[in-house]
mmCIF file of C-alpha atoms in Angstrom:
data_model
loop_
_atom_site.group_PDB
_atom_site.id
_atom_site.type_symbol
_atom_site.label_atom_id
_atom_site.label_comp_id
_atom_site.label_asym_id
_atom_site.label_seq_id
_atom_site.Cartn_x
_atom_site.Cartn_y
_atom_site.Cartn_z
ATOM 1 C CA UNK A 1 0.000 0.000 0.000
ATOM 2 C CA UNK A 2 1.293 3.459 -0.877
ATOM 3 C CA UNK A 3 0.373 6.046 1.720
ATOM 4 C CA UNK A 4 -0.536 9.568 0.668
ATOM 5 C CA UNK A 5 0.126 12.189 3.326
ATOM 6 C CA UNK A 6 1.857 9.649 5.558
ATOM 7 C CA UNK A 7 0.487 7.299 8.167
ATOM 8 C CA UNK A 8 -0.066 7.956 11.861
ATOM 9 C CA UNK A 9 -1.278 5.348 14.351
ATOM 10 C CA UNK A 10 -1.476 5.626 18.115
ATOM 11 C CA UNK A 11 -2.735 3.331 20.854
ATOM 12 C CA UNK A 12 -4.171 4.650 24.093
ATOM 13 C CA UNK A 13 -5.220 1.480 25.914
ATOM 14 C CA UNK A 14 -2.697 0.078 28.379
ATOM 15 C CA UNK A 15 -0.017 -2.157 26.780
ATOM 16 C CA UNK A 16 -1.728 -2.076 23.369
ATOM 17 C CA UNK A 17 0.492 -3.290 20.521
ATOM 18 C CA UNK A 18 0.653 -2.038 16.930
ATOM 19 C CA UNK A 19 1.224 -4.468 14.041
ATOM 20 C CA UNK A 20 2.158 -3.384 10.519
ATOM 21 C CA UNK A 21 0.383 -6.164 8.624
ATOM 22 C CA UNK A 22 0.781 -5.044 5.000
ATOM 23 C CA UNK A 23 3.649 -3.487 3.054
ATOM 24 C CA UNK A 24 3.794 0.297 3.228
ATOM 25 C CA UNK A 25 5.521 2.687 0.813
ATOM 26 C CA UNK A 26 6.054 6.383 1.505
ATOM 27 C CA UNK A 27 7.354 8.902 -1.042
ATOM 28 C CA UNK A 28 8.164 12.598 -0.981
ATOM 29 C CA UNK A 29 7.878 14.014 2.522
ATOM 30 C CA UNK A 30 5.368 11.369 3.617
ATOM 31 C CA UNK A 31 6.328 9.133 6.494
ATOM 32 C CA UNK A 32 5.256 6.766 9.225
ATOM 33 C CA UNK A 33 4.565 7.574 12.876
ATOM 34 C CA UNK A 34 3.621 4.748 15.234
ATOM 35 C CA UNK A 35 3.028 5.495 18.916
ATOM 36 C CA UNK A 36 2.239 2.415 20.959
ATOM 37 C CA UNK A 37 1.637 1.816 24.644
ATOM 38 C CA UNK A 38 3.005 -1.694 23.955
ATOM 39 C CA UNK A 39 5.172 -3.289 21.266
ATOM 40 C CA UNK A 40 5.403 -2.509 17.550
ATOM 41 C CA UNK A 41 5.603 -5.531 15.215
ATOM 42 C CA UNK A 42 6.472 -5.339 11.530
ATOM 43 C CA UNK A 43 4.911 -8.259 9.671
ATOM 44 C CA UNK A 44 5.555 -6.526 6.338
ATOM 45 C CA UNK A 45 8.182 -4.274 4.761
ATOM 46 C CA UNK A 46 8.177 -0.489 4.981
ATOM 47 C CA UNK A 47 9.835 1.625 2.252
ATOM 48 C CA UNK A 48 10.581 5.360 2.413
ATOM 49 C CA UNK A 49 11.786 6.718 -0.941
ATOM 50 C CA UNK A 50 11.825 10.424 -0.212
ATOM 51 C CA UNK A 51 12.600 12.703 2.700
ATOM 52 C CA UNK A 52 9.927 11.260 4.968
ATOM 53 C CA UNK A 53 10.287 10.394 8.618
ATOM 54 C CA UNK A 54 9.853 7.093 10.410
ATOM 55 C CA UNK A 55 9.062 7.721 14.079
ATOM 56 C CA UNK A 56 8.523 4.742 16.383
ATOM 57 C CA UNK A 57 7.512 5.021 20.030
ATOM 58 C CA UNK A 58 6.961 1.917 22.141
ATOM 59 C CA UNK A 59 5.574 1.534 25.631
ATOM 60 C CA UNK A 60 7.876 1.569 28.647
ATOM 61 C CA UNK A 61 9.864 -1.681 28.656
ATOM 62 C CA UNK A 62 8.463 -2.658 25.236
ATOM 63 C CA UNK A 63 10.244 -2.771 21.864
ATOM 64 C CA UNK A 64 9.848 -3.080 18.114
ATOM 65 C CA UNK A 65 10.416 -6.264 16.102
ATOM 66 C CA UNK A 66 10.941 -6.667 12.365
ATOM 67 C CA UNK A 67 10.040 -10.369 12.125
ATOM 68 C CA UNK A 68 12.198 -10.885 9.012
ATOM 69 C CA UNK A 69 11.096 -7.656 7.325
ATOM 70 C CA UNK A 70 12.864 -4.371 6.589
ATOM 71 C CA UNK A 71 12.440 -0.661 7.033
ATOM 72 C CA UNK A 72 14.144 0.579 3.864
ATOM 73 C CA UNK A 73 15.115 4.163 3.008
ATOM 74 C CA UNK A 74 16.537 3.344 -0.445
ATOM 75 C CA UNK A 75 20.124 3.599 -1.649
ATOM 76 C CA UNK A 76 20.151 7.406 -2.022
ATOM 77 C CA UNK A 77 20.260 9.815 0.898
ATOM 78 C CA UNK A 78 17.140 11.934 0.404
ATOM 79 C CA UNK A 79 17.319 13.459 3.910
ATOM 80 C CA UNK A 80 14.875 10.949 5.373
ATOM 81 C CA UNK A 81 15.010 10.485 9.136
ATOM 82 C CA UNK A 82 14.489 7.806 11.759
ATOM 83 C CA UNK A 83 13.591 8.308 15.409
ATOM 84 C CA UNK A 84 13.048 5.448 17.842
ATOM 85 C CA UNK A 85 11.737 6.232 21.312
ATOM 86 C CA UNK A 86 12.917 9.833 21.037
ATOM 87 C CA UNK A 87 16.424 9.011 19.793
ATOM 88 C CA UNK A 88 17.426 10.204 16.322
ATOM 89 C CA UNK A 89 19.436 7.716 14.269
ATOM 90 C CA UNK A 90 22.038 8.529 11.635
ATOM 91 C CA UNK A 91 21.069 6.604 8.512
ATOM 92 C CA UNK A 92 23.800 4.588 6.787
ATOM 93 C CA UNK A 93 23.410 4.323 3.003
ATOM 94 C CA UNK A 94 26.845 3.065 1.890
ATOM 95 C CA UNK A 95 30.329 1.912 2.922
ATOM 96 C CA UNK A 96 31.559 5.481 3.501
ATOM 97 C CA UNK A 97 28.684 6.227 5.876
ATOM 98 C CA UNK A 98 29.400 2.988 7.727
ATOM 99 C CA UNK A 99 33.139 3.741 8.028
ATOM 100 C CA UNK A 100 32.311 7.221 9.374
ATOM 101 C CA UNK A 101 30.920 5.600 12.531
ATOM 102 C CA UNK A 102 34.632 5.210 13.400
ATOM 103 C CA UNK A 103 35.418 8.895 12.716
ATOM 104 C CA UNK A 104 35.760 9.984 16.354
ATOM 105 C CA UNK A 105 35.095 8.979 19.940
ATOM 106 C CA UNK A 106 31.866 11.007 19.776
ATOM 107 C CA UNK A 107 30.771 9.184 16.613
ATOM 108 C CA UNK A 108 31.404 5.827 18.323
ATOM 109 C CA UNK A 109 28.821 6.830 20.946
ATOM 110 C CA UNK A 110 26.067 7.646 18.416
ATOM 111 C CA UNK A 111 22.916 5.905 17.212
ATOM 112 C CA UNK A 112 22.906 4.492 13.670
ATOM 113 C CA UNK A 113 20.673 2.421 11.399
ATOM 114 C CA UNK A 114 21.231 0.768 8.040
ATOM 115 C CA UNK A 115 19.035 2.608 5.524
ATOM 116 C CA UNK A 116 19.510 -0.202 3.015
ATOM 117 C CA UNK A 117 21.858 -3.143 2.366
ATOM 118 C CA UNK A 118 25.525 -2.081 2.358
ATOM 119 C CA UNK A 119 28.173 -3.722 0.158
ATOM 120 C CA UNK A 120 31.793 -3.601 1.354
ATOM 121 C CA UNK A 121 33.217 -5.210 -1.794
ATOM 122 C CA UNK A 122 36.689 -3.758 -2.422
ATOM 123 C CA UNK A 123 36.680 -1.746 0.819
ATOM 124 C CA UNK A 124 39.678 -1.933 3.137
ATOM 125 C CA UNK A 125 37.787 -2.247 6.383
ATOM 126 C CA UNK A 126 38.712 -0.910 9.827
ATOM 127 C CA UNK A 127 36.609 -2.702 12.415
ATOM 128 C CA UNK A 128 34.232 -0.332 14.205
ATOM 129 C CA UNK A 129 35.435 0.569 17.667
ATOM 130 C CA UNK A 130 39.122 0.153 16.748
ATOM 131 C CA UNK A 131 41.850 2.148 15.051
ATOM 132 C CA UNK A 132 42.717 -0.612 12.575
ATOM 133 C CA UNK A 133 45.813 -1.863 14.409
ATOM 134 C CA UNK A 134 43.896 -3.866 16.999
ATOM 135 C CA UNK A 135 43.780 -1.007 19.489
ATOM 136 C CA UNK A 136 40.356 -0.226 20.940
ATOM 137 C CA UNK A 137 39.244 3.378 20.336
ATOM 138 C CA UNK A 138 37.031 5.653 22.435
ATOM 139 C CA UNK A 139 39.293 5.524 25.527
ATOM 140 C CA UNK A 140 39.259 1.723 25.430
ATOM 141 C CA UNK A 141 35.470 1.498 25.226
ATOM 142 C CA UNK A 142 35.111 0.900 21.471
ATOM 143 C CA UNK A 143 31.647 1.343 20.019
ATOM 144 C CA UNK A 144 29.244 2.284 22.819
ATOM 145 C CA UNK A 145 26.327 3.518 20.747
ATOM 146 C CA UNK A 146 23.300 1.856 19.193
ATOM 147 C CA UNK A 147 23.320 0.131 15.808
ATOM 148 C CA UNK A 148 20.064 -1.052 14.223
ATOM 149 C CA UNK A 149 20.229 -3.150 11.062
ATOM 150 C CA UNK A 150 16.504 -2.650 10.279
ATOM 151 C CA UNK A 151 16.539 -6.061 8.573
ATOM 152 C CA UNK A 152 19.385 -5.165 6.203
ATOM 153 C CA UNK A 153 22.727 -6.846 5.544
ATOM 154 C CA UNK A 154 26.342 -5.782 5.279
ATOM 155 C CA UNK A 155 27.943 -7.981 2.617
ATOM 156 C CA UNK A 156 31.406 -8.736 1.256
ATOM 157 C CA UNK A 157 33.348 -7.805 4.387
ATOM 158 C CA UNK A 158 36.938 -8.969 3.950
ATOM 159 C CA UNK A 159 39.315 -9.110 6.896
ATOM 160 C CA UNK A 160 42.955 -8.720 5.868
ATOM 161 C CA UNK A 161 44.534 -7.897 9.230
ATOM 162 C CA UNK A 162 45.776 -10.455 11.708
ATOM 163 C CA UNK A 163 45.596 -8.020 14.622
ATOM 164 C CA UNK A 164 42.991 -8.512 17.342
ATOM 165 C CA UNK A 165 39.489 -7.083 17.406
ATOM 166 C CA UNK A 166 38.401 -7.804 13.824
ATOM 167 C CA UNK A 167 34.981 -8.013 12.177
ATOM 168 C CA UNK A 168 32.334 -5.453 11.337
ATOM 169 C CA UNK A 169 32.564 -4.407 14.981
ATOM 170 C CA UNK A 170 36.017 -4.928 16.441
ATOM 171 C CA UNK A 171 34.961 -3.935 19.919
ATOM 172 C CA UNK A 172 31.493 -3.088 21.257
ATOM 173 C CA UNK A 173 31.756 -1.823 24.810
ATOM 174 C CA UNK A 174 29.466 -1.667 27.803
ATOM 175 C CA UNK A 175 26.126 -0.082 26.972
ATOM 176 C CA UNK A 176 26.333 -0.716 23.237
ATOM 177 C CA UNK A 177 23.227 -2.069 21.538
ATOM 178 C CA UNK A 178 23.588 -4.040 18.296
ATOM 179 C CA UNK A 179 20.392 -5.253 16.705
#
């Protein structure tokens, strides 16, 4: 279903869940806002092809689940945005965006989400949370932010270093959330 003007849904009953049961597509500035007093379940894909916003709010102690589906913002940065429970997420569209998570100690403490699938083919990769020589960045804490895959994949990661702390994330410290 393609939504015109966006889609807003809100529950008011105690611990009432929201389920996205059919595929939703938003273009232009249209977006999706779901405010639940319980959980939010995605039983279908959501696509945002323009500069729209996806805003998810779950009840206290509740969460969202993708159930094998994706929230996709396309492969081009059109200034779309994602907010989950009041936290804004930096959207990652490509290998450069993903590598920039390692740009500074402050960046390693941020909140990020894959906007689409990311291909690392041909990329010399420095594991997130490290400096590329096996040393943990961010004062020894590595990545301490939040990383949401939104049902997407990172493919073709090649590890060429034999130093410690290798992988997509070389070191995820206390308080980090990877989902």
